Short mmCIF file of C-alpha atoms and ligand atoms in Angstrom, two decimals:
data_model
loop_
_atom_site.label_atom_id
_atom_site.label_comp_id
_atom_site.label_asym_id
_atom_site.label_seq_id
_atom_site.Cartn_x
_atom_site.Cartn_y
_atom_site.Cartn_z
CA MET A 1 10.91 22.11 -29.49
CA ARG A 2 8.68 19.24 -29.69
CA THR A 3 9.18 15.74 -27.87
CA GLN A 4 6.95 12.81 -27.01
CA VAL A 5 7.92 12.77 -23.30
CA ALA A 6 9.31 15.85 -21.33
CA ILE A 7 11.18 14.48 -18.30
CA ILE A 8 11.87 16.78 -15.32
CA GLY A 9 14.94 15.91 -13.46
CA ALA A 10 18.20 13.84 -14.36
CA GLY A 11 18.41 11.95 -10.95
CA PRO A 12 18.35 8.06 -11.30
CA SER A 13 14.47 8.09 -12.21
CA GLY A 14 14.56 10.66 -15.03
CA LEU A 15 17.81 9.22 -16.69
CA LEU A 16 16.53 5.63 -16.44
CA LEU A 17 13.18 6.46 -18.05
CA GLY A 18 14.88 8.69 -20.78
CA GLN A 19 17.17 5.61 -21.63
CA LEU A 20 14.43 3.15 -21.57
CA LEU A 21 12.15 5.09 -23.82
CA LEU A 22 15.16 6.00 -26.19
CA LYS A 23 15.67 2.31 -26.63
CA GLU A 24 11.92 1.89 -27.84
CA GLY A 25 12.26 4.91 -30.16
CA ILE A 26 10.10 7.24 -27.90
CA SER A 27 11.78 10.67 -28.16
CA ASN A 28 12.35 12.57 -24.81
CA VAL A 29 14.17 15.74 -23.50
CA VAL A 30 15.46 15.83 -19.94
CA LEU A 31 15.37 19.16 -18.08
CA GLU A 32 17.52 19.41 -15.10
CA ARG A 33 17.97 22.50 -12.62
CA GLN A 34 21.57 21.68 -11.69
CA SER A 35 24.82 20.96 -13.53
CA GLY A 36 25.83 17.48 -14.18
CA GLU A 37 28.59 17.66 -11.92
CA HIS A 38 26.50 18.70 -9.17
CA VAL A 39 23.98 15.84 -9.69
CA LEU A 40 27.11 13.63 -9.41
CA SER A 41 28.46 15.14 -6.30
CA ARG A 42 25.39 14.16 -4.26
CA ILE A 43 26.19 10.84 -2.36
CA ARG A 44 23.13 8.78 -1.76
CA ALA A 45 21.95 5.02 -2.03
CA GLY A 46 24.18 2.04 -2.21
CA ILE A 47 22.21 -1.09 -2.08
CA ILE A 48 20.58 -2.17 -5.38
CA GLU A 49 17.87 -4.88 -5.63
CA THR A 50 18.46 -7.42 -8.55
CA GLY A 51 15.01 -6.20 -10.06
CA THR A 52 16.62 -2.58 -10.49
CA VAL A 53 19.81 -4.25 -11.98
CA GLU A 54 17.59 -5.91 -14.62
CA LEU A 55 16.10 -2.56 -15.58
CA LEU A 56 19.66 -1.12 -15.91
CA ASP A 57 20.31 -4.13 -18.25
CA ALA A 58 17.17 -3.50 -20.15
CA ALA A 59 18.48 0.01 -20.51
CA GLY A 60 21.90 -1.12 -21.76
CA VAL A 61 23.77 0.74 -19.20
CA SER A 62 24.92 -2.19 -16.59
CA GLY A 63 28.21 -3.18 -18.06
CA ARG A 64 30.25 -1.58 -15.50
CA LEU A 65 28.01 -2.45 -12.53
CA HIS A 66 28.38 -6.10 -13.37
CA ARG A 67 32.07 -5.75 -13.36
CA GLU A 68 32.47 -3.51 -10.38
CA SER A 69 29.57 -4.24 -7.97
CA LEU A 70 29.74 -6.76 -4.93
CA ILE A 71 27.05 -9.25 -4.43
CA HIS A 72 25.98 -9.53 -0.86
CA ASP A 73 24.13 -12.72 0.20
CA GLY A 74 22.86 -11.36 3.63
CA ILE A 75 23.39 -8.53 6.17
CA GLU A 76 24.07 -8.46 9.96
CA ILE A 77 22.04 -7.14 12.72
CA ALA A 78 24.00 -6.26 15.77
CA PHE A 79 21.93 -6.06 19.08
CA GLY A 80 23.19 -6.70 22.73
CA GLY A 81 26.75 -6.81 21.71
CA THR A 82 26.31 -9.70 19.27
CA ARG A 83 26.06 -9.69 15.51
CA HIS A 84 23.42 -11.87 13.97
CA ARG A 85 23.78 -12.83 10.36
CA VAL A 86 20.40 -12.65 8.20
CA ASN A 87 21.41 -15.17 5.30
CA PHE A 88 19.16 -13.81 2.36
CA ARG A 89 20.55 -16.71 -0.08
CA GLU A 90 19.67 -19.43 2.63
CA LEU A 91 16.23 -17.95 3.56
CA ILE A 92 14.96 -17.22 0.14
CA GLY A 93 17.61 -17.91 -2.50
CA ARG A 94 18.36 -14.26 -3.42
CA ALA A 95 20.86 -11.51 -2.92
CA VAL A 96 21.39 -7.61 -3.36
CA VAL A 97 24.21 -5.70 -5.16
CA VAL A 98 26.29 -3.08 -3.89
CA TYR A 99 26.95 -0.02 -6.40
CA GLY A 100 26.80 3.46 -5.66
CA GLN A 101 23.68 5.55 -6.98
CA THR A 102 26.55 8.20 -8.11
CA GLU A 103 28.18 5.38 -10.19
CA ILE A 104 24.44 4.49 -11.61
CA THR A 105 23.89 8.11 -12.49
CA ARG A 106 27.39 8.34 -14.23
CA ASP A 107 26.65 5.32 -16.30
CA LEU A 108 23.13 6.42 -17.24
CA MET A 109 24.74 9.85 -18.18
CA ALA A 110 27.14 8.19 -20.44
CA GLY A 111 24.48 5.91 -22.01
CA ARG A 112 22.35 9.13 -22.87
CA GLU A 113 25.10 10.75 -24.41
CA ALA A 114 25.95 7.74 -26.51
CA ALA A 115 22.42 7.30 -27.55
CA GLY A 116 22.10 10.97 -28.64
CA GLY A 117 19.67 11.85 -26.08
CA THR A 118 19.12 15.50 -25.15
CA THR A 119 19.51 16.81 -21.61
CA VAL A 120 19.47 20.25 -20.65
CA TYR A 121 21.43 20.91 -17.27
CA GLN A 122 21.15 24.32 -15.49
CA ALA A 123 17.53 24.64 -16.90
CA GLN A 124 16.10 27.37 -14.73
CA ASP A 125 12.50 28.11 -13.76
CA VAL A 126 10.89 25.00 -15.22
CA ARG A 127 7.07 25.43 -15.55
CA LEU A 128 4.58 22.91 -16.52
CA HIS A 129 1.60 24.17 -18.52
CA GLY A 130 -1.84 22.66 -19.54
CA ILE A 131 -1.09 19.51 -17.80
CA ASP A 132 -4.78 18.61 -17.50
CA GLY A 133 -5.43 19.07 -21.25
CA PRO A 134 -4.39 17.21 -24.27
CA HIS A 135 -1.25 19.54 -25.33
CA PRO A 136 1.01 19.95 -22.29
CA ARG A 137 3.98 22.11 -22.47
CA VAL A 138 7.05 22.83 -20.33
CA THR A 139 8.98 26.18 -20.44
CA TYR A 140 12.29 26.92 -18.91
CA ARG A 141 15.08 29.34 -19.29
CA SER A 142 18.74 28.21 -20.43
CA ASP A 143 21.61 30.56 -21.00
CA GLY A 144 19.06 33.51 -20.38
CA ILE A 145 16.68 32.47 -23.30
CA GLU A 146 13.12 31.47 -22.43
CA ARG A 147 12.42 28.24 -24.26
CA SER A 148 9.33 25.95 -24.50
CA ILE A 149 8.74 22.22 -25.22
CA GLU A 150 5.73 20.84 -26.50
CA CYS A 151 4.98 17.26 -25.50
CA ASP A 152 2.44 14.28 -25.25
CA PHE A 153 3.26 13.59 -21.65
CA ILE A 154 5.32 14.95 -18.83
CA ALA A 155 7.33 12.54 -16.39
CA GLY A 156 8.02 14.47 -13.11
CA CYS A 157 11.20 12.79 -11.96
CA ASP A 158 12.37 15.95 -9.95
CA GLY A 159 12.57 14.71 -6.55
CA PHE A 160 10.73 15.62 -3.27
CA ARG A 161 11.24 19.23 -3.75
CA GLY A 162 10.66 19.50 -7.46
CA VAL A 163 8.09 21.59 -9.44
CA SER A 164 6.08 18.75 -10.87
CA ARG A 165 4.20 17.69 -7.70
CA ALA A 166 3.77 21.42 -6.74
CA CYS A 167 2.11 22.04 -10.05
CA VAL A 168 -0.79 19.45 -9.23
CA PRO A 169 -3.60 21.19 -7.68
CA GLN A 170 -3.68 20.39 -4.14
CA SER A 171 -7.33 19.24 -4.06
CA ALA A 172 -6.28 16.52 -6.66
CA LEU A 173 -3.71 14.87 -4.26
CA THR A 174 -3.78 13.05 -0.90
CA CYS A 175 -0.50 13.33 0.89
CA TYR A 176 0.53 11.00 3.73
CA GLU A 177 3.42 11.81 5.93
CA ARG A 178 5.50 10.85 8.99
CA ILE A 179 8.37 12.97 10.09
CA TYR A 180 10.93 11.06 12.42
CA PRO A 181 12.49 12.84 15.41
CA PHE A 182 16.03 12.11 14.14
CA GLY A 183 18.36 12.21 11.11
CA TRP A 184 21.32 10.20 9.79
CA LEU A 185 24.91 11.64 9.88
CA GLY A 186 26.72 10.08 7.30
CA ILE A 187 30.34 9.85 6.00
CA MET A 188 32.18 8.39 3.12
CA VAL A 189 35.80 7.23 3.53
CA ASP A 190 38.47 5.61 1.38
CA LYS A 191 39.22 2.82 3.90
CA PRO A 192 38.14 -0.97 3.65
CA PRO A 193 34.83 -1.82 5.31
CA VAL A 194 34.76 -3.26 8.74
CA SER A 195 33.26 -6.47 7.69
CA ASP A 196 32.30 -8.21 4.28
CA GLU A 197 28.79 -7.28 4.74
CA LEU A 198 26.59 -4.52 5.99
CA ILE A 199 25.95 -4.24 9.76
CA TYR A 200 22.93 -2.51 11.18
CA VAL A 201 23.39 -1.75 14.77
CA SER A 202 20.76 -1.20 17.37
CA HIS A 203 22.37 0.48 20.36
CA GLU A 204 21.14 2.37 23.39
CA ARG A 205 23.19 5.40 22.06
CA GLY A 206 21.32 5.14 18.86
CA PHE A 207 21.22 3.34 15.48
CA ALA A 208 24.34 2.87 13.34
CA LEU A 209 25.14 1.46 9.79
CA CYS A 210 28.45 0.12 8.44
CA SER A 211 27.90 0.02 4.77
CA MET A 212 30.17 0.25 1.77
CA ARG A 213 30.56 1.03 -1.91
CA SER A 214 33.36 -1.21 -2.76
CA ARG A 215 36.14 -3.15 -0.69
CA GLU A 216 38.06 0.03 -0.61
CA ARG A 217 35.33 2.55 0.28
CA SER A 218 33.34 2.59 3.48
CA ARG A 219 29.96 4.51 4.29
CA PHE A 220 28.93 4.76 7.84
CA TYR A 221 25.87 6.37 9.34
CA LEU A 222 25.04 7.39 12.65
CA GLN A 223 21.59 8.37 14.15
CA CYS A 224 21.73 11.92 15.21
CA ASN A 225 19.44 14.54 16.62
CA LEU A 226 17.72 16.80 14.10
CA GLU A 227 19.44 19.90 15.73
CA GLU A 228 22.91 18.34 14.88
CA ARG A 229 25.23 20.30 12.44
CA VAL A 230 27.95 18.68 10.35
CA GLU A 231 30.46 21.17 11.38
CA ASN A 232 30.34 20.02 14.84
CA TRP A 233 31.34 16.46 13.85
CA SER A 234 35.03 16.17 13.29
CA ASP A 235 36.09 12.74 11.84
CA GLU A 236 37.51 11.91 15.23
CA ARG A 237 34.38 12.53 17.01
CA PHE A 238 32.31 10.30 14.28
CA TYR A 239 34.67 7.46 14.64
CA GLU A 240 34.55 7.83 18.57
CA GLU A 241 30.87 7.71 18.49
CA LEU A 242 30.55 5.00 15.79
CA ALA A 243 32.99 2.67 17.83
CA SER A 244 30.93 3.23 21.05
CA ARG A 245 27.86 1.80 19.26
CA LEU A 246 29.69 -1.17 18.00
CA ASP A 247 30.90 -4.31 19.61
CA PRO A 248 34.54 -4.52 20.61
CA ASP A 249 35.47 -7.00 18.01
CA THR A 250 33.86 -4.98 15.12
CA ALA A 251 35.26 -1.57 16.64
CA ALA A 252 38.73 -3.40 16.22
CA HIS A 253 38.43 -3.62 12.77
CA LEU A 254 37.32 0.17 12.18
CA GLN A 255 39.82 1.72 10.08
CA SER A 256 39.59 5.67 10.51
CA GLY A 257 40.48 7.80 7.57
CA HIS A 258 39.75 11.45 6.10
CA SER A 259 36.12 11.56 5.20
CA ILE A 260 35.54 12.65 1.63
CA GLU A 261 31.94 13.45 2.48
CA LYS A 262 29.88 14.32 5.48
CA SER A 263 26.20 15.15 5.60
CA ILE A 264 23.07 14.83 7.59
CA ALA A 265 19.68 13.64 6.03
CA PRO A 266 16.48 13.87 8.11
CA LEU A 267 14.13 10.87 7.98
CA ARG A 268 10.76 11.08 6.38
CA SER A 269 7.84 8.91 5.35
CA PHE A 270 5.68 10.58 2.58
CA VAL A 271 3.38 9.47 -0.34
CA ALA A 272 1.21 11.57 -2.50
CA GLU A 273 -1.75 9.89 -4.25
CA PRO A 274 -2.42 9.39 -7.06
CA MET A 275 0.80 9.35 -9.08
CA ARG A 276 -0.81 10.95 -11.94
CA TYR A 277 -2.76 14.04 -12.79
CA GLY A 278 -3.87 14.47 -16.56
CA ARG A 279 -0.87 13.77 -18.65
CA THR A 280 1.78 14.31 -15.83
CA PHE A 281 3.12 11.46 -13.98
CA LEU A 282 5.07 11.63 -10.77
CA VAL A 283 8.00 9.27 -10.60
CA GLY A 284 10.35 8.35 -7.60
CA ASP A 285 11.14 10.96 -4.76
CA ALA A 286 8.64 13.40 -6.48
CA ALA A 287 5.69 11.29 -5.32
CA HIS A 288 7.20 9.32 -2.05
CA ILE A 289 10.17 9.42 0.32
CA VAL A 290 10.97 6.51 2.48
CA PRO A 291 13.55 6.70 5.57
CA PRO A 292 16.76 5.05 4.34
CA THR A 293 16.92 2.19 6.81
CA GLY A 294 15.34 -0.39 4.43
CA ALA A 295 17.57 1.00 1.41
CA LYS A 296 14.41 1.40 -0.69
CA GLY A 297 14.40 4.99 -1.96
CA LEU A 298 16.31 4.21 -5.29
CA ASN A 299 14.80 0.96 -5.80
CA LEU A 300 11.11 2.40 -5.70
CA ALA A 301 12.30 5.15 -8.00
CA ALA A 302 13.29 2.25 -10.45
CA SER A 303 9.95 0.30 -10.06
CA ASP A 304 7.79 3.52 -10.80
CA VAL A 305 9.95 3.66 -13.95
CA TYR A 306 9.34 0.31 -14.90
CA TYR A 307 5.59 0.76 -14.74
CA LEU A 308 5.50 3.97 -16.59
CA TRP A 309 7.83 2.93 -19.33
CA GLN A 310 5.59 -0.21 -19.80
CA GLY A 311 2.47 2.33 -19.90
CA LEU A 312 4.14 4.42 -22.56
CA VAL A 313 5.25 1.73 -24.77
CA THR A 314 1.75 0.15 -24.75
CA HIS A 315 0.47 3.91 -25.68
CA TYR A 316 2.85 4.28 -28.41
CA ARG A 317 3.02 0.78 -29.73
CA GLN A 318 -0.50 -0.44 -29.45
CA GLY A 319 -2.53 2.73 -29.10
CA SER A 320 -3.69 1.35 -25.76
CA GLU A 321 -4.10 3.66 -22.59
CA ASN A 322 -4.49 0.57 -20.25
CA GLY A 323 -0.88 0.93 -18.95
CA LEU A 324 -1.06 4.40 -18.27
CA GLU A 325 -4.19 4.04 -16.58
CA ASP A 326 -3.07 1.78 -14.33
CA TYR A 327 0.35 3.29 -13.75
CA SER A 328 -0.45 4.92 -10.31
CA ARG A 329 -2.27 1.99 -8.90
CA ARG A 330 0.42 -0.41 -9.73
CA ALA A 331 3.17 1.77 -8.52
CA LEU A 332 1.52 2.74 -5.37
CA ALA A 333 0.77 -0.93 -4.59
CA ARG A 334 4.50 -1.53 -4.32
CA VAL A 335 5.41 1.82 -2.74
CA TRP A 336 3.03 1.13 0.17
CA LYS A 337 4.66 -1.89 0.82
CA ALA A 338 8.21 -0.53 0.77
CA GLU A 339 6.90 2.27 3.01
CA ARG A 340 5.69 -0.34 5.46
CA PHE A 341 9.03 -2.18 5.35
CA SER A 342 10.85 1.05 5.89
CA TRP A 343 9.02 2.29 8.60
CA SER A 344 9.14 -0.99 10.25
CA MET A 345 13.04 -1.28 9.95
CA THR A 346 13.41 2.28 11.21
CA SER A 347 11.07 1.70 14.22
CA LEU A 348 12.80 -1.48 14.91
CA LEU A 349 16.56 -0.19 15.08
CA HIS A 350 16.43 3.43 16.25
CA ARG A 351 16.02 5.00 19.58
CA PHE A 352 13.04 7.31 19.63
CA PRO A 353 13.47 10.04 22.22
CA GLU A 354 9.87 9.91 23.45
CA SER A 355 9.70 5.92 23.77
CA SER A 356 8.69 4.85 27.29
CA GLY A 357 9.99 1.77 29.13
CA PHE A 358 7.37 -0.33 27.75
CA ASP A 359 8.11 0.74 23.98
CA ARG A 360 11.68 -0.08 24.59
CA ARG A 361 10.91 -3.60 26.02
CA ILE A 362 8.41 -4.23 23.02
CA GLN A 363 11.28 -3.13 20.64
CA GLN A 364 13.60 -5.43 22.26
CA ALA A 365 11.23 -8.31 22.02
CA ASP A 366 10.58 -7.40 18.28
CA LEU A 367 14.41 -7.87 17.78
CA GLU A 368 14.50 -11.15 19.79
CA TYR A 369 11.53 -12.47 17.88
CA LEU A 370 13.01 -11.53 14.66
CA LEU A 371 16.39 -13.09 15.27
CA THR A 372 15.22 -16.48 16.41
CA SER A 373 12.13 -16.83 13.99
CA ARG A 374 12.97 -18.40 10.54
CA ALA A 375 9.76 -16.92 9.36
CA ALA A 376 10.39 -13.46 10.56
CA LEU A 377 13.80 -13.30 9.08
CA ALA A 378 12.51 -14.72 5.83
CA SER A 379 10.03 -11.82 5.70
CA LEU A 380 12.80 -9.26 6.23
CA ALA A 381 14.72 -10.96 3.71
CA GLU A 382 11.85 -10.98 1.11
CA ASN A 383 11.30 -7.31 1.48
CA TYR A 384 15.14 -6.18 1.70
CA VAL A 385 15.98 -8.00 -1.39
CA GLY A 386 13.04 -6.37 -3.12
CA LEU A 387 9.28 -7.57 -3.67
CA PRO A 388 8.28 -8.69 -7.22
CA LEU A 389 7.35 -5.96 -9.72
P1 FAD B 401 16.48 12.76 -7.18
O1 FAD B 401 17.42 11.75 -7.20
O2 FAD B 401 16.14 13.57 -6.08
O3 FAD B 401 16.44 13.43 -8.57
C1 FAD B 401 15.73 14.55 -8.89
C2 FAD B 401 16.39 15.25 -9.83
O4 FAD B 401 15.58 16.55 -10.11
C3 FAD B 401 17.71 16.17 -8.99
O5 FAD B 401 18.94 15.96 -9.81
C4 FAD B 401 17.27 17.59 -9.25
O6 FAD B 401 18.28 18.55 -9.13
C5 FAD B 401 16.19 17.73 -10.19
N1 FAD B 401 15.17 18.74 -9.91
C6 FAD B 401 14.55 19.28 -8.73
N2 FAD B 401 13.73 20.14 -8.99
C7 FAD B 401 13.88 20.52 -10.25
C8 FAD B 401 13.20 21.48 -11.08
N3 FAD B 401 12.53 22.38 -10.77
N4 FAD B 401 13.64 21.43 -12.49
C9 FAD B 401 14.48 20.71 -12.98
N5 FAD B 401 14.93 19.85 -12.27
C10 FAD B 401 14.64 19.70 -10.81
N6 FAD B 401 18.20 5.92 -0.77
C11 FAD B 401 18.62 4.63 -0.23
O7 FAD B 401 18.14 3.66 -0.78
N7 FAD B 401 19.69 4.54 0.36
C12 FAD B 401 20.42 5.90 0.90
O8 FAD B 401 21.26 5.85 1.60
C13 FAD B 401 19.79 7.24 0.53
N8 FAD B 401 20.39 8.34 1.01
C14 FAD B 401 19.69 9.56 0.57
C15 FAD B 401 20.41 10.69 0.98
C16 FAD B 401 19.63 11.84 0.74
C17 FAD B 401 20.24 13.41 1.24
C18 FAD B 401 18.60 11.86 -0.01
C19 FAD B 401 17.89 13.29 -0.51
C20 FAD B 401 18.02 10.60 -0.48
C21 FAD B 401 18.74 9.51 -0.29
N9 FAD B 401 18.22 8.15 -0.65
C22 FAD B 401 18.69 7.20 -0.22
C23 FAD B 401 17.02 8.22 -1.46
C24 FAD B 401 17.45 7.98 -2.91
O9 FAD B 401 18.63 8.57 -3.00
C25 FAD B 401 16.39 8.49 -3.76
O10 FAD B 401 15.24 7.65 -3.47
C26 FAD B 401 16.68 8.78 -5.14
O11 FAD B 401 17.81 9.54 -5.42
C27 FAD B 401 15.53 9.14 -6.06
O12 FAD B 401 15.66 9.32 -7.38
P2 FAD B 401 14.89 10.43 -8.13
O13 FAD B 401 15.65 10.50 -9.41
O14 FAD B 401 13.18 10.04 -8.16
O15 FAD B 401 15.04 11.57 -7.39
C1 DHB B 402 23.32 2.39 2.59
C2 DHB B 402 22.17 3.18 3.01
C3 DHB B 402 21.00 2.52 3.41
O1 DHB B 402 19.86 3.27 4.05
C4 DHB B 402 20.93 1.31 3.77
O2 DHB B 402 19.89 0.74 4.36
C5 DHB B 402 21.90 0.55 3.34
C6 DHB B 402 23.16 1.12 2.81
C7 DHB B 402 24.23 3.14 1.97
O3 DHB B 402 24.26 4.31 1.70
O4 DHB B 402 25.28 2.51 1.71
#
């Protein structure tokens, strides 16, 4: 088989890139290790920047998003038993959109099918060959048969544990990493949210987040120890712990229900530089991870896709390499700002087991300053809604 761009991974970055390229008449094949059902069963992000929505518009897959999503003009930060509103609309004239990653993936899958794009699910043993030469190739096994795809470029959209970054020689990459001493225990439940907007909670028992996917579906997170196991958290125990981290008025609005998903995610910051090696480009989680506190992971994957899409279109339309040569620099400039924001939100709102009394007082002063300074609130708002592409 021959294609112009071989895309590894059918997460949001692989499917979005594939769709944007198909719209420009640039052929591509997506290879995904899991089944389509498995990809859709993973519950992840829920807050979408308007820049990401515009990219989904350009890909022609945003019809349902515009009908079903919620527009949020702000968030709340609860601290010291009081909820403080951060009004994005008033501070910077912008907002964010609530729409689940699962739904975006579903829309992208449907768009790809309608456009006649090829996706190979359950592609086993995907391997990259000749990635530093002019004729890269990807091999994989499907239905027990070894297959090979010749291509011009490879887009490594295969997440943090994918094969693409692992294929780049270690000496060609510099990796930066911070692992946090806690995780997030999350549940999804078909009950109305506790409030109209998200509530980020800083509490002495640990961080909590009351989020949502719709007016009928809530998503809750609790900061937990890395040793915690999902099996030890009954729904009752989860709600009890969550209620203990909320102010009494908010806790009174908590409607407990049977969880439809429950999982623990460790928190990590990670960046691999550069995001290009020869004719292979790393995109989204394959190149970088942020702790989820700033809701940036999916949105960063989308901005990488935007830069790579532009580079590939410039290559095929104008025969110019400028966009591809600039991909890593442009993507990383935005990635590092989101890394900084995600790290600062994580540091501000979580309890760190090793923190001293001094560290706690500084954290408290940081929160008090934020909530009383218009400049600090505007900075939070600007980063949360998404920096320009
Ligand atoms: P992925 O979504 O990871 O997609 C990569 C795809 O590649 C997967 O489908 C995978 O199966 C496939 N793949 C992997 N290896 C191979 C291989 N060898 N061959 C072929 N295919 C392969 N972000 C937020 O903003 N908010 C959140 O609440 C949030 N929660 C998260 C919870 C978890 C548990 C995780 C892991 C991430 C979360 N994120 C969150 C981050 C966000 O979901 C990611 O940033 C986003 O999914 C990145 O998209 P991606 O397409 O780059 O990677
Ligand atoms: C969600 C996750 C986040 O990390 C965040 O900051 C906001 C919302 C969510 O899954 O709903």
